[in-house]
Amino acid sequence: MNAVLDTALTRAPAPPAPAAIEVRDLDAHYGQTQVLFGLNLTVHPGEIMVIMGGSGSGKSTFLRHLIVLEQPTGGSIHLLGQDVTQLRGLELLDQRRRMGVAFQGGALFSSLSVAENIKLPLREHTRLDEQTMDIMARMKLEVVNLSGFGDLMPSELSGGMLKRAAVARAIATDPQLLFFDEPSAGLDPAVSAALDELILRLRDAMRMTIVVVTHEIHSAFTIADRITILDRGHILEVGTPDEVRQSKNARIQGLLNRRPDETPLDPDAYLRRLTGEA
């Protein structure tokens, strides 16, 4: 009897890993205007989730809520099992130690060298000595192929190098969650392709869960495990690149094929928005 029980336990499937990110019924407003409408999204551990949408779709606003720069007016955001909408003070700071963000323009401090920029999160969140921080900064620069550039100032880097330096700072504390805001914006195709490859290597080598907000269609379909399409604050579809590519939704096809939005303009609604009555 015990042998049968042991065999059954051995064959029992492992429980599914908890979601890295779980968004439920997320609403967001700017003043009286609602900009996100009941968003629901699950991001699995080790997954690259790409968030796409046209201008004004809400993707940047969604990202700001995911990285806890803004608080929603409804719903919840669980990061690594914790509802960050309920965290304050030291609890929120502790959660942010487990996250890294590479902002669109790099957001490096111009008065600090590249290496000093990378060490900033280490100074803020750890008690490491200076020598150890120096070693870790060099290691992160090596990861993003900027070995030997730590003593340069941000103004001395090209656009692509700035983006990679920003990634090095974002991964300084070996975060479990990594967020990118328009990583390929303003880069030529070759540099953009190299950055895509870097994102894939980070996922595979460091086992990070990665969320990328982008409008670059080729990049999105190159790196994504799944893609979320946002439109006017609503999620139109979440699926694999093939599922999104084959979507029957006209607005998704318009986005993918760069067709202009032909939704007729309601003059009355437009006037109400201008006067703040919408």
Short mmCIF file of C-alpha atoms in Angstrom, two decimals:
data_model
loop_
_atom_site.label_atom_id
_atom_site.label_comp_id
_atom_site.label_asym_id
_atom_site.label_seq_id
_atom_site.Cartn_x
_atom_site.Cartn_y
_atom_site.Cartn_z
CA MET A 1 0.00 0.00 0.00
CA ASN A 2 2.82 2.41 0.91
CA ALA A 3 4.62 1.60 -2.34
CA VAL A 4 1.49 2.43 -4.36
CA LEU A 5 1.06 5.67 -2.44
CA ASP A 6 4.71 6.59 -2.98
CA THR A 7 4.37 5.96 -6.72
CA ALA A 8 1.24 8.11 -6.91
CA LEU A 9 2.94 10.94 -5.09
CA THR A 10 5.96 10.70 -7.37
CA ARG A 11 3.75 10.99 -10.46
CA ALA A 12 1.66 13.86 -9.12
CA PRO A 13 2.20 16.98 -11.25
CA ALA A 14 4.01 19.87 -9.67
CA PRO A 15 1.75 22.77 -8.72
CA PRO A 16 1.91 25.67 -11.20
CA ALA A 17 4.31 28.45 -10.32
CA PRO A 18 2.59 31.58 -9.00
CA ALA A 19 2.30 34.44 -11.45
CA ALA A 20 5.14 36.95 -11.51
CA ILE A 21 2.63 39.72 -12.27
CA GLU A 22 -1.12 39.54 -11.72
CA VAL A 23 -3.28 42.52 -12.69
CA ARG A 24 -6.97 42.40 -11.85
CA ASP A 25 -9.72 44.88 -12.80
CA LEU A 26 -7.27 47.79 -13.01
CA ASP A 27 -8.83 51.22 -13.46
CA ALA A 28 -6.94 54.50 -13.74
CA HIS A 29 -8.04 58.10 -14.01
CA TYR A 30 -6.42 61.45 -14.71
CA GLY A 31 -8.72 63.78 -12.87
CA GLN A 32 -12.25 62.94 -13.98
CA THR A 33 -11.07 61.20 -17.17
CA GLN A 34 -10.73 57.42 -17.07
CA VAL A 35 -7.71 56.18 -19.04
CA LEU A 36 -7.51 52.47 -18.12
CA PHE A 37 -10.63 50.32 -18.00
CA GLY A 38 -10.72 47.10 -15.98
CA LEU A 39 -7.43 45.63 -17.21
CA ASN A 40 -6.69 41.99 -16.44
CA LEU A 41 -3.30 40.47 -17.21
CA THR A 42 -1.13 37.60 -15.97
CA VAL A 43 2.62 37.45 -16.66
CA HIS A 44 4.31 34.12 -15.94
CA PRO A 45 7.77 33.71 -14.34
CA GLY A 46 10.55 33.85 -16.92
CA GLU A 47 8.25 35.26 -19.60
CA ILE A 48 8.82 38.22 -21.91
CA MET A 49 5.52 40.09 -22.15
CA VAL A 50 5.36 42.86 -24.74
CA ILE A 51 2.74 45.58 -24.37
CA MET A 52 1.82 47.27 -27.64
CA GLY A 53 -0.63 49.90 -28.77
CA GLY A 54 -0.94 53.06 -30.78
CA SER A 55 -0.40 56.57 -29.47
CA GLY A 56 -2.86 57.25 -26.66
CA SER A 57 -3.63 53.58 -26.12
CA GLY A 58 -2.60 53.71 -22.46
CA LYS A 59 0.51 51.53 -22.63
CA SER A 60 2.80 54.07 -20.94
CA THR A 61 0.19 54.75 -18.26
CA PHE A 62 -0.13 51.00 -17.71
CA LEU A 63 3.64 50.70 -17.29
CA ARG A 64 3.75 53.53 -14.75
CA HIS A 65 1.18 51.65 -12.68
CA LEU A 66 3.11 48.37 -12.98
CA ILE A 67 6.29 49.97 -11.65
CA VAL A 68 4.30 51.71 -8.90
CA LEU A 69 4.95 55.28 -10.02
CA GLU A 70 1.19 55.87 -9.99
CA GLN A 71 -1.65 54.43 -7.95
CA PRO A 72 -4.76 53.04 -9.64
CA THR A 73 -8.28 54.16 -8.82
CA GLY A 74 -9.50 50.58 -8.78
CA GLY A 75 -8.30 47.00 -8.94
CA SER A 76 -5.04 45.38 -7.85
CA ILE A 77 -1.50 44.74 -9.08
CA HIS A 78 0.32 41.78 -7.57
CA LEU A 79 4.07 41.72 -8.20
CA LEU A 80 5.81 38.55 -7.02
CA GLY A 81 2.81 37.74 -4.86
CA GLN A 82 2.38 41.14 -3.19
CA ASP A 83 -0.38 43.63 -3.93
CA VAL A 84 1.76 46.72 -4.51
CA THR A 85 -1.28 49.00 -4.49
CA GLN A 86 -1.43 48.37 -0.73
CA LEU A 87 2.27 48.86 0.03
CA ARG A 88 3.70 52.01 1.55
CA GLY A 89 7.01 53.19 2.96
CA LEU A 90 9.62 50.55 3.70
CA GLU A 91 7.43 47.73 2.36
CA LEU A 92 7.23 49.43 -1.03
CA LEU A 93 10.96 50.17 -0.98
CA ASP A 94 11.68 46.51 -0.28
CA GLN A 95 9.51 45.48 -3.22
CA ARG A 96 11.30 47.90 -5.52
CA ARG A 97 14.58 46.17 -4.73
CA ARG A 98 13.21 43.22 -6.69
CA MET A 99 12.44 45.35 -9.76
CA GLY A 100 14.55 47.02 -12.41
CA VAL A 101 13.44 49.65 -14.91
CA ALA A 102 15.17 50.81 -18.10
CA PHE A 103 13.53 54.11 -19.03
CA GLN A 104 13.05 55.28 -22.59
CA GLY A 105 15.69 58.01 -22.61
CA GLY A 106 18.11 56.11 -20.39
CA ALA A 107 17.55 58.57 -17.50
CA LEU A 108 21.20 58.45 -16.48
CA PHE A 109 22.49 61.23 -14.25
CA SER A 110 24.60 63.46 -16.50
CA SER A 111 26.92 64.52 -13.67
CA LEU A 112 27.94 60.94 -12.85
CA SER A 113 30.08 58.51 -14.82
CA VAL A 114 28.48 55.43 -16.31
CA ALA A 115 29.89 53.25 -13.53
CA GLU A 116 28.65 55.62 -10.83
CA ASN A 117 25.19 55.55 -12.41
CA ILE A 118 25.19 51.77 -12.24
CA LYS A 119 26.26 51.81 -8.60
CA LEU A 120 23.40 54.08 -7.55
CA PRO A 121 20.89 51.24 -6.93
CA LEU A 122 23.57 49.37 -4.99
CA ARG A 123 24.20 52.39 -2.77
CA GLU A 124 20.47 52.84 -2.23
CA HIS A 125 19.47 49.26 -1.55
CA THR A 126 22.55 47.45 -0.22
CA ARG A 127 25.36 47.83 2.31
CA LEU A 128 28.11 46.66 -0.01
CA ASP A 129 31.58 48.15 0.29
CA GLU A 130 33.00 50.33 -2.48
CA GLN A 131 35.27 47.67 -3.93
CA THR A 132 32.42 45.16 -4.23
CA MET A 133 30.22 47.76 -5.90
CA ASP A 134 33.03 48.51 -8.37
CA ILE A 135 33.26 44.82 -9.24
CA MET A 136 29.50 44.50 -9.67
CA ALA A 137 29.36 47.58 -11.91
CA ARG A 138 32.07 46.10 -14.13
CA MET A 139 30.18 42.80 -14.25
CA LYS A 140 26.96 44.51 -15.36
CA LEU A 141 28.81 46.50 -17.99
CA GLU A 142 30.25 43.23 -19.26
CA VAL A 143 26.73 41.77 -19.53
CA VAL A 144 25.60 44.64 -21.79
CA ASN A 145 28.82 44.67 -23.85
CA LEU A 146 30.10 47.97 -22.42
CA SER A 147 33.19 46.63 -20.71
CA GLY A 148 35.75 49.41 -20.32
CA PHE A 149 33.25 52.27 -20.71
CA GLY A 150 32.51 52.79 -17.01
CA ASP A 151 34.66 55.92 -16.66
CA LEU A 152 32.90 57.76 -19.50
CA MET A 153 30.17 60.32 -18.90
CA PRO A 154 26.69 59.72 -20.36
CA SER A 155 27.23 62.60 -22.82
CA GLU A 156 30.12 60.64 -24.34
CA LEU A 157 27.95 57.63 -25.25
CA SER A 158 25.99 56.99 -28.42
CA GLY A 159 22.23 56.44 -28.26
CA GLY A 160 22.57 52.68 -28.33
CA MET A 161 25.27 52.71 -25.67
CA LEU A 162 23.09 54.91 -23.45
CA LYS A 163 20.28 52.36 -23.72
CA ARG A 164 22.63 49.53 -22.76
CA ALA A 165 24.07 51.52 -19.86
CA ALA A 166 20.52 52.07 -18.62
CA VAL A 167 19.97 48.31 -18.78
CA ALA A 168 23.16 47.73 -16.78
CA ARG A 169 21.83 50.04 -14.06
CA ALA A 170 18.42 48.35 -14.16
CA ILE A 171 19.98 44.93 -13.51
CA ALA A 172 22.50 46.15 -10.92
CA THR A 173 20.68 44.46 -8.04
CA ASP A 174 19.80 41.29 -10.03
CA PRO A 175 16.04 42.01 -9.99
CA GLN A 176 13.42 39.35 -10.56
CA LEU A 177 11.28 41.72 -12.63
CA LEU A 178 12.68 43.91 -15.39
CA PHE A 179 10.68 46.60 -17.19
CA PHE A 180 11.61 48.34 -20.46
CA ASP A 181 9.99 51.52 -21.75
CA GLU A 182 10.41 51.80 -25.55
CA PRO A 183 13.90 50.24 -25.61
CA SER A 184 14.30 50.55 -29.39
CA ALA A 185 13.00 54.10 -29.78
CA GLY A 186 15.34 56.26 -31.85
CA LEU A 187 17.78 53.47 -32.66
CA ASP A 188 18.86 52.32 -36.10
CA PRO A 189 17.84 48.75 -37.12
CA ALA A 190 21.21 47.17 -36.35
CA VAL A 191 21.46 48.67 -32.86
CA SER A 192 17.81 47.83 -32.22
CA ALA A 193 18.44 44.19 -33.20
CA ALA A 194 21.40 44.02 -30.81
CA LEU A 195 19.21 45.35 -27.99
CA ASP A 196 16.57 42.73 -28.77
CA GLU A 197 19.24 40.06 -28.49
CA LEU A 198 20.35 41.51 -25.15
CA ILE A 199 16.79 41.31 -23.79
CA LEU A 200 16.55 37.66 -24.82
CA ARG A 201 19.91 36.90 -23.18
CA LEU A 202 18.83 38.54 -19.94
CA ARG A 203 15.72 36.38 -19.85
CA ASP A 204 17.61 33.18 -20.57
CA ALA A 205 20.80 33.78 -18.55
CA MET A 206 19.37 35.59 -15.53
CA ARG A 207 15.89 34.02 -15.56
CA MET A 208 14.18 37.37 -15.30
CA THR A 209 10.55 38.10 -15.98
CA ILE A 210 10.52 40.96 -18.47
CA VAL A 211 7.83 43.43 -19.52
CA VAL A 212 8.55 45.56 -22.60
CA VAL A 213 6.43 48.50 -23.71
CA THR A 214 7.10 49.26 -27.38
CA HIS A 215 5.56 50.46 -30.61
CA GLU A 216 8.26 48.74 -32.68
CA ILE A 217 6.40 45.87 -34.34
CA HIS A 218 9.45 43.94 -35.59
CA SER A 219 11.12 44.11 -32.19
CA ALA A 220 7.93 43.02 -30.42
CA PHE A 221 7.51 39.92 -32.56
CA THR A 222 11.22 39.08 -32.20
CA ILE A 223 11.40 39.03 -28.40
CA ALA A 224 7.88 38.34 -27.13
CA ASP A 225 6.64 35.13 -25.60
CA ARG A 226 3.24 36.81 -25.52
CA ILE A 227 1.90 40.18 -26.63
CA THR A 228 -0.75 42.39 -25.03
CA ILE A 229 -2.53 44.80 -27.36
CA LEU A 230 -3.94 47.93 -25.72
CA ASP A 231 -6.39 50.28 -27.38
CA ARG A 232 -7.95 53.34 -25.75
CA GLY A 233 -7.31 51.97 -22.30
CA HIS A 234 -8.75 48.51 -23.01
CA ILE A 235 -6.97 45.22 -23.62
CA LEU A 236 -7.99 43.98 -27.05
CA GLU A 237 -6.04 40.73 -27.00
CA VAL A 238 -3.32 38.78 -25.19
CA GLY A 239 -1.64 35.98 -27.08
CA THR A 240 1.47 34.55 -28.66
CA PRO A 241 2.98 36.43 -31.60
CA ASP A 242 1.31 33.99 -34.01
CA GLU A 243 -2.07 34.39 -32.30
CA VAL A 244 -1.83 38.18 -32.43
CA ARG A 245 -0.66 38.12 -36.04
CA GLN A 246 -3.69 36.02 -37.02
CA SER A 247 -6.19 38.08 -35.01
CA LYS A 248 -9.45 38.94 -36.75
CA ASN A 249 -9.76 42.20 -34.83
CA ALA A 250 -9.72 45.08 -37.32
CA ARG A 251 -8.01 47.49 -34.93
CA ILE A 252 -5.21 44.99 -34.22
CA GLN A 253 -4.69 44.42 -37.93
CA GLY A 254 -4.67 48.17 -38.45
CA LEU A 255 -1.92 48.52 -35.85
CA LEU A 256 0.17 45.68 -37.29
CA ASN A 257 -0.21 46.85 -40.87
CA ARG A 258 0.15 50.56 -40.08
CA ARG A 259 -3.27 51.49 -41.39
CA PRO A 260 -4.63 54.85 -40.21
CA ASP A 261 -7.47 54.91 -37.70
CA GLU A 262 -10.63 55.53 -39.67
CA THR A 263 -12.93 55.86 -36.67
CA PRO A 264 -15.21 58.82 -37.45
CA LEU A 265 -14.77 61.85 -35.20
CA ASP A 266 -17.79 62.87 -33.16
CA PRO A 267 -17.70 66.70 -33.17
CA ASP A 268 -19.86 66.97 -30.06
CA ALA A 269 -17.68 64.54 -28.08
CA TYR A 270 -14.55 66.35 -29.28
CA LEU A 271 -15.97 69.70 -28.11
CA ARG A 272 -16.83 68.22 -24.70
CA ARG A 273 -13.25 66.98 -24.29
CA LEU A 274 -11.87 70.41 -25.16
CA THR A 275 -14.11 72.11 -22.63
CA GLY A 276 -13.46 69.51 -19.95
CA GLU A 277 -17.01 68.22 -19.93
CA ALA A 278 -16.25 64.71 -21.22
#
